[in-house]
PDB file of N, CA and C in Angstrom:
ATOM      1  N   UNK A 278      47.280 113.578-189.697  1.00 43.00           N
ATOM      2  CA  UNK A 278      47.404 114.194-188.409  1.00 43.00           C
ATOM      3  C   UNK A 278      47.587 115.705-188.510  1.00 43.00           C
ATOM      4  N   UNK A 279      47.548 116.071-189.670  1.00 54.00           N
ATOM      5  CA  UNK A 279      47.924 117.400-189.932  1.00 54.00           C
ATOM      6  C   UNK A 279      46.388 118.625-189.423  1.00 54.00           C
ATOM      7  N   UNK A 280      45.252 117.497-189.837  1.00 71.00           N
ATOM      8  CA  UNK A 280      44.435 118.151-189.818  1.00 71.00           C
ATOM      9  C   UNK A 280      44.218 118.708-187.889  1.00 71.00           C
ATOM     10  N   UNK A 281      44.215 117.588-186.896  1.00 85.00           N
ATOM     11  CA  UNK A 281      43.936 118.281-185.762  1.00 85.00           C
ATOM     12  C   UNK A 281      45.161 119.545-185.148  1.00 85.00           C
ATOM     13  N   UNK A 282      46.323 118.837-185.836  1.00 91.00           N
ATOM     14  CA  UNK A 282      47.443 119.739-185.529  1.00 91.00           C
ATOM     15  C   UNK A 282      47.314 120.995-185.983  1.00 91.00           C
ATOM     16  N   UNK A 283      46.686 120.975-186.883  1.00 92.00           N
ATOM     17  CA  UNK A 283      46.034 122.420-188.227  1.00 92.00           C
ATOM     18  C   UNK A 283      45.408 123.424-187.287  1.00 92.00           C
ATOM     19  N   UNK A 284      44.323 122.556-186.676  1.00 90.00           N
ATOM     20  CA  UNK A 284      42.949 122.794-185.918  1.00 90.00           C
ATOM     21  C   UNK A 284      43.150 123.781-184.621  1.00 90.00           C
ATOM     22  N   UNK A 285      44.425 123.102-184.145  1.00 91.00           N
ATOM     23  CA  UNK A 285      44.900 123.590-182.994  1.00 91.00           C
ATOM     24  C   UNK A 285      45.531 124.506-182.703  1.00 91.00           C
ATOM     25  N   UNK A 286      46.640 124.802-184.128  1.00 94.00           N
ATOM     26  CA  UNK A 286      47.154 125.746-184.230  1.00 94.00           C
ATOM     27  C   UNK A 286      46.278 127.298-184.655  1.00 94.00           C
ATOM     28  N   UNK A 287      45.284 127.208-185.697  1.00 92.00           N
ATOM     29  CA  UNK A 287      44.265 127.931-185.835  1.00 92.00           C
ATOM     30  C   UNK A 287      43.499 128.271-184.838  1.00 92.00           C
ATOM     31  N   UNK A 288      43.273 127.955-183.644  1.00 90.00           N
ATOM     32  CA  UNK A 288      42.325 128.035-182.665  1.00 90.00           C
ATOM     33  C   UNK A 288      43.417 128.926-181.633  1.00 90.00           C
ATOM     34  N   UNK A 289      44.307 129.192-181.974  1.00 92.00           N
ATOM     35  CA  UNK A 289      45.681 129.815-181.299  1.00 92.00           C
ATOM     36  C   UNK A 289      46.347 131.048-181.943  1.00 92.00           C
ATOM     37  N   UNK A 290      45.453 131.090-182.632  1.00 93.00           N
ATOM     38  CA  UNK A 290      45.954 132.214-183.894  1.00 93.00           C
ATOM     39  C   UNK A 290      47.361 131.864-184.668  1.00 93.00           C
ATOM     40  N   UNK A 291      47.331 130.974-185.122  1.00 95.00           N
ATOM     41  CA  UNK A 291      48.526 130.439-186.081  1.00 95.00           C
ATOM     42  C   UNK A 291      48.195 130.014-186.962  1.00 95.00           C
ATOM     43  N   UNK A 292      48.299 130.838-187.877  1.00 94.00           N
ATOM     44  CA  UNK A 292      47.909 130.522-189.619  1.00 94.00           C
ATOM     45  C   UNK A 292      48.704 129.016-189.845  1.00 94.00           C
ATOM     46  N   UNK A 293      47.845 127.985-190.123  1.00 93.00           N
ATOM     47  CA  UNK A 293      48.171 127.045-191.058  1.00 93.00           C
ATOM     48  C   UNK A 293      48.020 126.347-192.414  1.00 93.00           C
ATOM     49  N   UNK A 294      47.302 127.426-193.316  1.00 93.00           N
ATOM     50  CA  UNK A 294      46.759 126.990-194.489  1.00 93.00           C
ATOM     51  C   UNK A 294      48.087 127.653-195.276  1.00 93.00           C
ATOM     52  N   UNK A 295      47.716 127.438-196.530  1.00 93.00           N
ATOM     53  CA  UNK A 295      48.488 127.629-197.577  1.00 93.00           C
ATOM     54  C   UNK A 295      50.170 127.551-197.696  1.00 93.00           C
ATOM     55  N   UNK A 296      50.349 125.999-197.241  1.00 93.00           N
ATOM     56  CA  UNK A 296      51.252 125.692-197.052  1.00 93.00           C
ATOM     57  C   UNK A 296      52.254 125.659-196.149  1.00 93.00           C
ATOM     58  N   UNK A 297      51.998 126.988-195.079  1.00 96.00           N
ATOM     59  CA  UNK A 297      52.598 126.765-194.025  1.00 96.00           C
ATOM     60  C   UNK A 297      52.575 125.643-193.322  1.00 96.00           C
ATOM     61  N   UNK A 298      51.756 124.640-193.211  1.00 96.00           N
ATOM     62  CA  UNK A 298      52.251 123.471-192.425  1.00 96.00           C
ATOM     63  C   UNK A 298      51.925 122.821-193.479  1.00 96.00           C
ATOM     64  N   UNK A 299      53.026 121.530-192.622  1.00 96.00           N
ATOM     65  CA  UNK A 299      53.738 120.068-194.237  1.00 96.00           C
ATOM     66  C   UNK A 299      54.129 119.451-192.692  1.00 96.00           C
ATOM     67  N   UNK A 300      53.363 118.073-193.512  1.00 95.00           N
ATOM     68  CA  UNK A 300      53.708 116.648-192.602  1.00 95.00           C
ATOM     69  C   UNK A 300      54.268 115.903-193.839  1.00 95.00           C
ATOM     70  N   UNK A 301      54.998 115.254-193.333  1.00 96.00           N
ATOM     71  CA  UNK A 301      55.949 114.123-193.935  1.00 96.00           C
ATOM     72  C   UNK A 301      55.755 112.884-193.633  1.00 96.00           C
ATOM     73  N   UNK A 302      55.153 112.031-193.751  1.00 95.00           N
ATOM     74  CA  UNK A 302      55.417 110.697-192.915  1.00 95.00           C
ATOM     75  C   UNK A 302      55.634 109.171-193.707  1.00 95.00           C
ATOM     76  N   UNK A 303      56.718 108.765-192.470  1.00 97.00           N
ATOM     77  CA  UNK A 303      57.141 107.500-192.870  1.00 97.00           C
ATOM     78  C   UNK A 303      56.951 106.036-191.943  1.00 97.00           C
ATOM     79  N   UNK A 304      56.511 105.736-192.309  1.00 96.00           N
ATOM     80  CA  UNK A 304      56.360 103.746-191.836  1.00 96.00           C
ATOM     81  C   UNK A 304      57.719 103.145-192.570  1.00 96.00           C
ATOM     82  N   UNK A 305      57.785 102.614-191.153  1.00 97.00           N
ATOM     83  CA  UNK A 305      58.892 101.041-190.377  1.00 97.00           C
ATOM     84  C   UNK A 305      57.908  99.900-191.463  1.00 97.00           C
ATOM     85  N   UNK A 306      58.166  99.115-191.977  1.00 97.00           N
ATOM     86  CA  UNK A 306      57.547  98.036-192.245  1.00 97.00           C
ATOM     87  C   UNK A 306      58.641  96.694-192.012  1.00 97.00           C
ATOM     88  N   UNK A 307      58.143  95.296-191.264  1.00 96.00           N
ATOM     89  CA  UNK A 307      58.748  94.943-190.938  1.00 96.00           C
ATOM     90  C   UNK A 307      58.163  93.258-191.396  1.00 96.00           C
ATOM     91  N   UNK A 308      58.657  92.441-191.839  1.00 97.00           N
ATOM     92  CA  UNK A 308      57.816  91.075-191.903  1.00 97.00           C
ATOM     93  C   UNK A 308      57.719  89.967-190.760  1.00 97.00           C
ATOM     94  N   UNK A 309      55.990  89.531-190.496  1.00 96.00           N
ATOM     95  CA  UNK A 309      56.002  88.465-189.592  1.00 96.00           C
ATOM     96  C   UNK A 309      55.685  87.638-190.403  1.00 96.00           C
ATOM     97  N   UNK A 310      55.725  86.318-190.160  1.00 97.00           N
ATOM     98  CA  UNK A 310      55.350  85.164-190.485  1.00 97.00           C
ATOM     99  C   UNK A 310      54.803  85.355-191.979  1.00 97.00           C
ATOM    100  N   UNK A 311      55.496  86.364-192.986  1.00 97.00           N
ATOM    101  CA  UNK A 311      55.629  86.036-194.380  1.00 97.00           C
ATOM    102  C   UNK A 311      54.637  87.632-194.553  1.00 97.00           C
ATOM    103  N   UNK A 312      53.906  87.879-193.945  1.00 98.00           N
ATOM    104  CA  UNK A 312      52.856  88.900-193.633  1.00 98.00           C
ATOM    105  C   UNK A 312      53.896  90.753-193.410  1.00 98.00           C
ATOM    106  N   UNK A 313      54.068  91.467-194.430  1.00 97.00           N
ATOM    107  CA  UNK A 313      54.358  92.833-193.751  1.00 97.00           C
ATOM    108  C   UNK A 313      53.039  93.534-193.202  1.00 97.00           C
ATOM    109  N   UNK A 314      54.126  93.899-191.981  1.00 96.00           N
ATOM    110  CA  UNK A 314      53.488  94.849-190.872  1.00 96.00           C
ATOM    111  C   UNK A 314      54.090  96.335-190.729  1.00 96.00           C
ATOM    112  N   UNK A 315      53.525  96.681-190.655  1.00 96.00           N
ATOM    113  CA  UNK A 315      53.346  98.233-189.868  1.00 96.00           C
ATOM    114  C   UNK A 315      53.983  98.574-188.525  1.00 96.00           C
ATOM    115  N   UNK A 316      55.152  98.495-188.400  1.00 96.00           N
ATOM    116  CA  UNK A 316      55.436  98.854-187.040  1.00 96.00           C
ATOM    117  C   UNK A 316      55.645 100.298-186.380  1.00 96.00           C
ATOM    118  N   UNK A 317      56.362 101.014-186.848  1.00 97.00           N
ATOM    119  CA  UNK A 317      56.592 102.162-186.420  1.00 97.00           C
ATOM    120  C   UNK A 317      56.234 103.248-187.628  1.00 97.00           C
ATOM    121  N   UNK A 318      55.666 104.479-187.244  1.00 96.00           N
ATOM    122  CA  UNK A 318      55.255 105.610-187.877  1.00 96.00           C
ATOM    123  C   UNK A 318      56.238 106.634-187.707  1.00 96.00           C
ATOM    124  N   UNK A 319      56.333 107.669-188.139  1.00 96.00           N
ATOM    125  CA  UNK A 319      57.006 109.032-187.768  1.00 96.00           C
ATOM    126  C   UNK A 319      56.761 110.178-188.565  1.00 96.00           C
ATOM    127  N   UNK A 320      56.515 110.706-187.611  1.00 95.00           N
ATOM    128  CA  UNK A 320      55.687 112.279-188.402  1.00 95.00           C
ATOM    129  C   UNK A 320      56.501 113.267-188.304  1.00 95.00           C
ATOM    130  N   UNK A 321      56.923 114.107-189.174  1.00 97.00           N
ATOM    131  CA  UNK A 321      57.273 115.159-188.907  1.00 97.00           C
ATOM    132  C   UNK A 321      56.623 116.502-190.035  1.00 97.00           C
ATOM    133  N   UNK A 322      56.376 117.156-188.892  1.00 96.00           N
ATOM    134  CA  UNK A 322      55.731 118.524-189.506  1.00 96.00           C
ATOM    135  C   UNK A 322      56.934 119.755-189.873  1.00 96.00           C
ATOM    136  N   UNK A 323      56.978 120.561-190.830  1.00 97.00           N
ATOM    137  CA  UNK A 323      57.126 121.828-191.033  1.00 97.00           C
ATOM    138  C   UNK A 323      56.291 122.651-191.157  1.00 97.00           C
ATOM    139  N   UNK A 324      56.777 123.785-190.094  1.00 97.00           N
ATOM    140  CA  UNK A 324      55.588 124.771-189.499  1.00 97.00           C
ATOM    141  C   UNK A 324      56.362 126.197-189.897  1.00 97.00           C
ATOM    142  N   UNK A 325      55.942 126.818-191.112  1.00 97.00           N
ATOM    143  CA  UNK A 325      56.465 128.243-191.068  1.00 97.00           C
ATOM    144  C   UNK A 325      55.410 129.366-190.486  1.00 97.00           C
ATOM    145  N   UNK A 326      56.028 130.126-189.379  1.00 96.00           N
ATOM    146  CA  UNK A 326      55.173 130.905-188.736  1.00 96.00           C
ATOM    147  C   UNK A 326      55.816 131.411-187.794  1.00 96.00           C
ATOM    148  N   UNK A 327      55.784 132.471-187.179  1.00 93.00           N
ATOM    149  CA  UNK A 327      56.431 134.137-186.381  1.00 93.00           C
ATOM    150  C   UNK A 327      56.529 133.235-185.274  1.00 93.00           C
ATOM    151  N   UNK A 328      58.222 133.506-184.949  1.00 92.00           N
ATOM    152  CA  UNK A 328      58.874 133.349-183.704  1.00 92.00           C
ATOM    153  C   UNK A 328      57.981 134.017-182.482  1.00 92.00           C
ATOM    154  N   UNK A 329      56.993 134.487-182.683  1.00 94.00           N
ATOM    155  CA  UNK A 329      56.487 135.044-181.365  1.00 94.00           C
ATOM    156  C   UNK A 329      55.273 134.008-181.005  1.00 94.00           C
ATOM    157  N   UNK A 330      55.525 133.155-181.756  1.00 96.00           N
ATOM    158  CA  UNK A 330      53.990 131.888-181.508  1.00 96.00           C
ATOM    159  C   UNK A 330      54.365 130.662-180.796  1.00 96.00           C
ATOM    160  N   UNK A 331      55.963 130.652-181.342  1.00 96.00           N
ATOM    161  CA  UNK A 331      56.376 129.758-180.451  1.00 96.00           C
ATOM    162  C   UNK A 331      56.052 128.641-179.204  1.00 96.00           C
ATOM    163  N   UNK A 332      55.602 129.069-178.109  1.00 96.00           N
ATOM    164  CA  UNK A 332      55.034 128.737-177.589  1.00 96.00           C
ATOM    165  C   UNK A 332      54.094 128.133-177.349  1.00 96.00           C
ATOM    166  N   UNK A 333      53.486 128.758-178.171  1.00 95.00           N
ATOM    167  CA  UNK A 333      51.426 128.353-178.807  1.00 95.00           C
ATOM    168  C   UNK A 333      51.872 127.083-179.689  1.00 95.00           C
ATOM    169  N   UNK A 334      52.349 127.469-180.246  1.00 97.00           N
ATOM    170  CA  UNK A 334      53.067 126.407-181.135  1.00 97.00           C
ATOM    171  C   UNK A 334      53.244 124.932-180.787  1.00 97.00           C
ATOM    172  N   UNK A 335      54.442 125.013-179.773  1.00 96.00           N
ATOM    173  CA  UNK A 335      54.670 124.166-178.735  1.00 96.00           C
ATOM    174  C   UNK A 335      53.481 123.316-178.318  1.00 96.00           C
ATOM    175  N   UNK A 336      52.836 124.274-177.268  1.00 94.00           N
ATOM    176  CA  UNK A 336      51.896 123.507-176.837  1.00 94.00           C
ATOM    177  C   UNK A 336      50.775 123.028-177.771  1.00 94.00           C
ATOM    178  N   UNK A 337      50.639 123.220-178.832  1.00 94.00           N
ATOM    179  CA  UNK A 337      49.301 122.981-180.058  1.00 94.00           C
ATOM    180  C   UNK A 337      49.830 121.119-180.053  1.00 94.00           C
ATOM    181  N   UNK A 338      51.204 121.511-180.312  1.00 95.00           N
ATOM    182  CA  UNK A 338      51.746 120.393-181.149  1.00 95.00           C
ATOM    183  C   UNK A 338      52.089 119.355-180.117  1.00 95.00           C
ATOM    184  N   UNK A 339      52.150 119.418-178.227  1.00 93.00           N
ATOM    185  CA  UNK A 339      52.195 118.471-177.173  1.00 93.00           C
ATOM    186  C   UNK A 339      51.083 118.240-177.005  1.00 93.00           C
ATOM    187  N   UNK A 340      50.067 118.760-177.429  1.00 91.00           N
ATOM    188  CA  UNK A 340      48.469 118.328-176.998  1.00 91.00           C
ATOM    189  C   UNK A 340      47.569 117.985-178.179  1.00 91.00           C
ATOM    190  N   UNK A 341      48.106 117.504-179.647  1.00 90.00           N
ATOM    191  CA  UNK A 341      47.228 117.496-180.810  1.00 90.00           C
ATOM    192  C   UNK A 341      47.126 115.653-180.698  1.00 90.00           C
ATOM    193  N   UNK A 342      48.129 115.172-180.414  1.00 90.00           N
ATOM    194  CA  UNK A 342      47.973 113.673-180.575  1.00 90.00           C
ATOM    195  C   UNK A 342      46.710 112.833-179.895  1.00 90.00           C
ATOM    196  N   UNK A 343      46.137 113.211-178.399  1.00 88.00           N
ATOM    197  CA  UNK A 343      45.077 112.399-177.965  1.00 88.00           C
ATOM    198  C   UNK A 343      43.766 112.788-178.515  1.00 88.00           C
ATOM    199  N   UNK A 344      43.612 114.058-179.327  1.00 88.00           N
ATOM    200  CA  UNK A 344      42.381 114.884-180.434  1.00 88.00           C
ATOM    201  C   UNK A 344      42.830 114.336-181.841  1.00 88.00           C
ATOM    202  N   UNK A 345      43.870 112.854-181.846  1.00 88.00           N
ATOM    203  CA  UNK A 345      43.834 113.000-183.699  1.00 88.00           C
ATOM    204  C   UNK A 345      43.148 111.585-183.922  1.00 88.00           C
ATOM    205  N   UNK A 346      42.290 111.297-184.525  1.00 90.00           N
ATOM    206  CA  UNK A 346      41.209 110.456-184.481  1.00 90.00           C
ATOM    207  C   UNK A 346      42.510 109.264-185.414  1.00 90.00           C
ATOM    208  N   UNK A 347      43.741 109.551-186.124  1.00 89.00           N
ATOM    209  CA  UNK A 347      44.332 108.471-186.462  1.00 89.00           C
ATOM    210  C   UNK A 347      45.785 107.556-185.543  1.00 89.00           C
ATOM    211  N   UNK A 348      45.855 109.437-184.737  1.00 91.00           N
ATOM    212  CA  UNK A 348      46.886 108.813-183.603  1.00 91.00           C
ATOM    213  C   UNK A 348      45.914 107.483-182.380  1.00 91.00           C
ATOM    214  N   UNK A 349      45.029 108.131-182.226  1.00 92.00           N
ATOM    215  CA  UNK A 349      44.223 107.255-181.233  1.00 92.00           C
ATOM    216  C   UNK A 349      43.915 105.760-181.589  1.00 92.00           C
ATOM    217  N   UNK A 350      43.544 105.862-182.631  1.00 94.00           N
ATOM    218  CA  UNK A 350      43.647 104.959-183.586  1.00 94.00           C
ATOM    219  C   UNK A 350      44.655 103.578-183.921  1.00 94.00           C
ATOM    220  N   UNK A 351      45.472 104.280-184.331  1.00 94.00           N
ATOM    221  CA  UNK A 351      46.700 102.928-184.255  1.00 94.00           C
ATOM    222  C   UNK A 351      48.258 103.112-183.246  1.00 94.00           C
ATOM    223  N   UNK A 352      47.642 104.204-182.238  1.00 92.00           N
ATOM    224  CA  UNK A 352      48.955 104.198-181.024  1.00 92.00           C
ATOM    225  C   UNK A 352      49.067 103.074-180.393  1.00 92.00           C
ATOM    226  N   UNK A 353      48.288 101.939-180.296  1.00 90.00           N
ATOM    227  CA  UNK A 353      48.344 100.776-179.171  1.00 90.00           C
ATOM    228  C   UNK A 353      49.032  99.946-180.084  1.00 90.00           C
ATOM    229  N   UNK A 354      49.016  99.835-181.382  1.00 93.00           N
ATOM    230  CA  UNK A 354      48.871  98.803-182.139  1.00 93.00           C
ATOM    231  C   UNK A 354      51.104  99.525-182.846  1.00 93.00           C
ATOM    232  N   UNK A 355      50.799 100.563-183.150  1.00 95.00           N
ATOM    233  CA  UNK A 355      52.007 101.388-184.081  1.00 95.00           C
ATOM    234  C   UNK A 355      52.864 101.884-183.270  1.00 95.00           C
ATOM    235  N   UNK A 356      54.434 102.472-183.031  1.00 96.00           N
ATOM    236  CA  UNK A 356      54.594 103.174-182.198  1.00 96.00           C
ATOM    237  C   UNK A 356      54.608 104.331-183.498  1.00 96.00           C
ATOM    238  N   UNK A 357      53.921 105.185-182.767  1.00 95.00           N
ATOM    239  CA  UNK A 357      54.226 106.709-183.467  1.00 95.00           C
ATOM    240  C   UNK A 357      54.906 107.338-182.656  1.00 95.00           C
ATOM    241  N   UNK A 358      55.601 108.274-183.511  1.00 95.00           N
ATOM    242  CA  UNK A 358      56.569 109.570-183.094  1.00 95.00           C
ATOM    243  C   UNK A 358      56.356 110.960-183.918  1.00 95.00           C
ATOM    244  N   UNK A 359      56.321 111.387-183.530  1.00 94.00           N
ATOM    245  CA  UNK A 359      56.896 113.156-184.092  1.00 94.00           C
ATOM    246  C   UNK A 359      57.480 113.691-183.770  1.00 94.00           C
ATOM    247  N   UNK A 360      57.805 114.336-185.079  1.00 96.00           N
ATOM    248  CA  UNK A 360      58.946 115.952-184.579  1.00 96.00           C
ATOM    249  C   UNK A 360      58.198 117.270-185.594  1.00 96.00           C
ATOM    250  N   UNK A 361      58.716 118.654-184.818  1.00 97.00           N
ATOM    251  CA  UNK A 361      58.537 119.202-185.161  1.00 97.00           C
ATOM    252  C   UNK A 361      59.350 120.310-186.069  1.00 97.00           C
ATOM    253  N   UNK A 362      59.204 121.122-186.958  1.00 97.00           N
ATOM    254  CA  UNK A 362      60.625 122.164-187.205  1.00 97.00           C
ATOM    255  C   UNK A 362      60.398 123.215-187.652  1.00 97.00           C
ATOM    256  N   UNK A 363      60.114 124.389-186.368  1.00 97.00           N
ATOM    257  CA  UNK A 363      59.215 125.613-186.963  1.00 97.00           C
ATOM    258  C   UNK A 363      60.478 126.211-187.610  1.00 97.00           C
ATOM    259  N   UNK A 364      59.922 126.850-188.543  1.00 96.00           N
ATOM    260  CA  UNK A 364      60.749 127.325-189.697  1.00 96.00           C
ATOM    261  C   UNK A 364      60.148 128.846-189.938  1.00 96.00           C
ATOM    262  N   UNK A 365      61.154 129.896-189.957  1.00 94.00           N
ATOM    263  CA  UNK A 365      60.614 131.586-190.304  1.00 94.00           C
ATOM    264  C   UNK A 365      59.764 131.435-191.586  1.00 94.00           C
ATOM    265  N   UNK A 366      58.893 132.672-190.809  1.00 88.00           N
ATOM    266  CA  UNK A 366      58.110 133.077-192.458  1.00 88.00           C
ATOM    267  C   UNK A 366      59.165 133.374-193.660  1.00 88.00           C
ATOM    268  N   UNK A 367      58.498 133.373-194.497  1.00 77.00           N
ATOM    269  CA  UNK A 367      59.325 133.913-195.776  1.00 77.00           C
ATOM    270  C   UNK A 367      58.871 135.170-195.702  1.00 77.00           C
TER     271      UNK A 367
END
C-alpha cells in the first residue's frame, strides 16, 4: 500500500523515496474450523517530511485507500486499518 500512498504523496510535492516513507504491517491471524485465517490487517506508515506538508500529507493518506489495488482488494473480506506518524526530516 505504500506504493499508491507513495504516488499520492509525490503528486503533492512530498518526497517519498529514499526511505522517507516505511510501512510496517501486521495480520490478526485467527483459526476456523482447523483452517488459519486472515482477519485483521494494520498498516502503519512512517513519513519523514517538512511540517509545512502536513496537510497534503493528511489528505494523500485519507484518500490513498480506495486507489490501492490491495486495499480494494481484501477490504470486504479483511478489516484493515492504518495509522500514520509523520516524523521531522533529519
Amino acid at each position: 500500500m505504500t506504493g499508491t500512498f507513495g504516488g499520492a504523496l509525490e503528486a503533492r510535492g512530498v518526497r517519498a523515496d529514499e526511505g522517507r516513507l516505511v510501512a510496517e504491517v501486521e495480520g490478526e491471524v485467527e483459526t476456523e474450523d482447523g483452517v488459519l485465517v486472515i482477519r485483521r490487517i494494520h498498516a502503519r506508515y512512517r513519513l519523514r517530511a517538512d511540517e509545512t506538508h502536513a496537510a497534503a500529507i493528511r489528505r494523500a493518506f485519507e484518500a490513498h485507500p480506495p486507489k490501492c489495488p490491495v486495499y480494494r482488494t481484501l477490504s470486504g473480506c479483511i478489516d484493515i486499518t492504518t495509522e500514520l506518524d509523520l516524523l521531522p526530516l533529519e
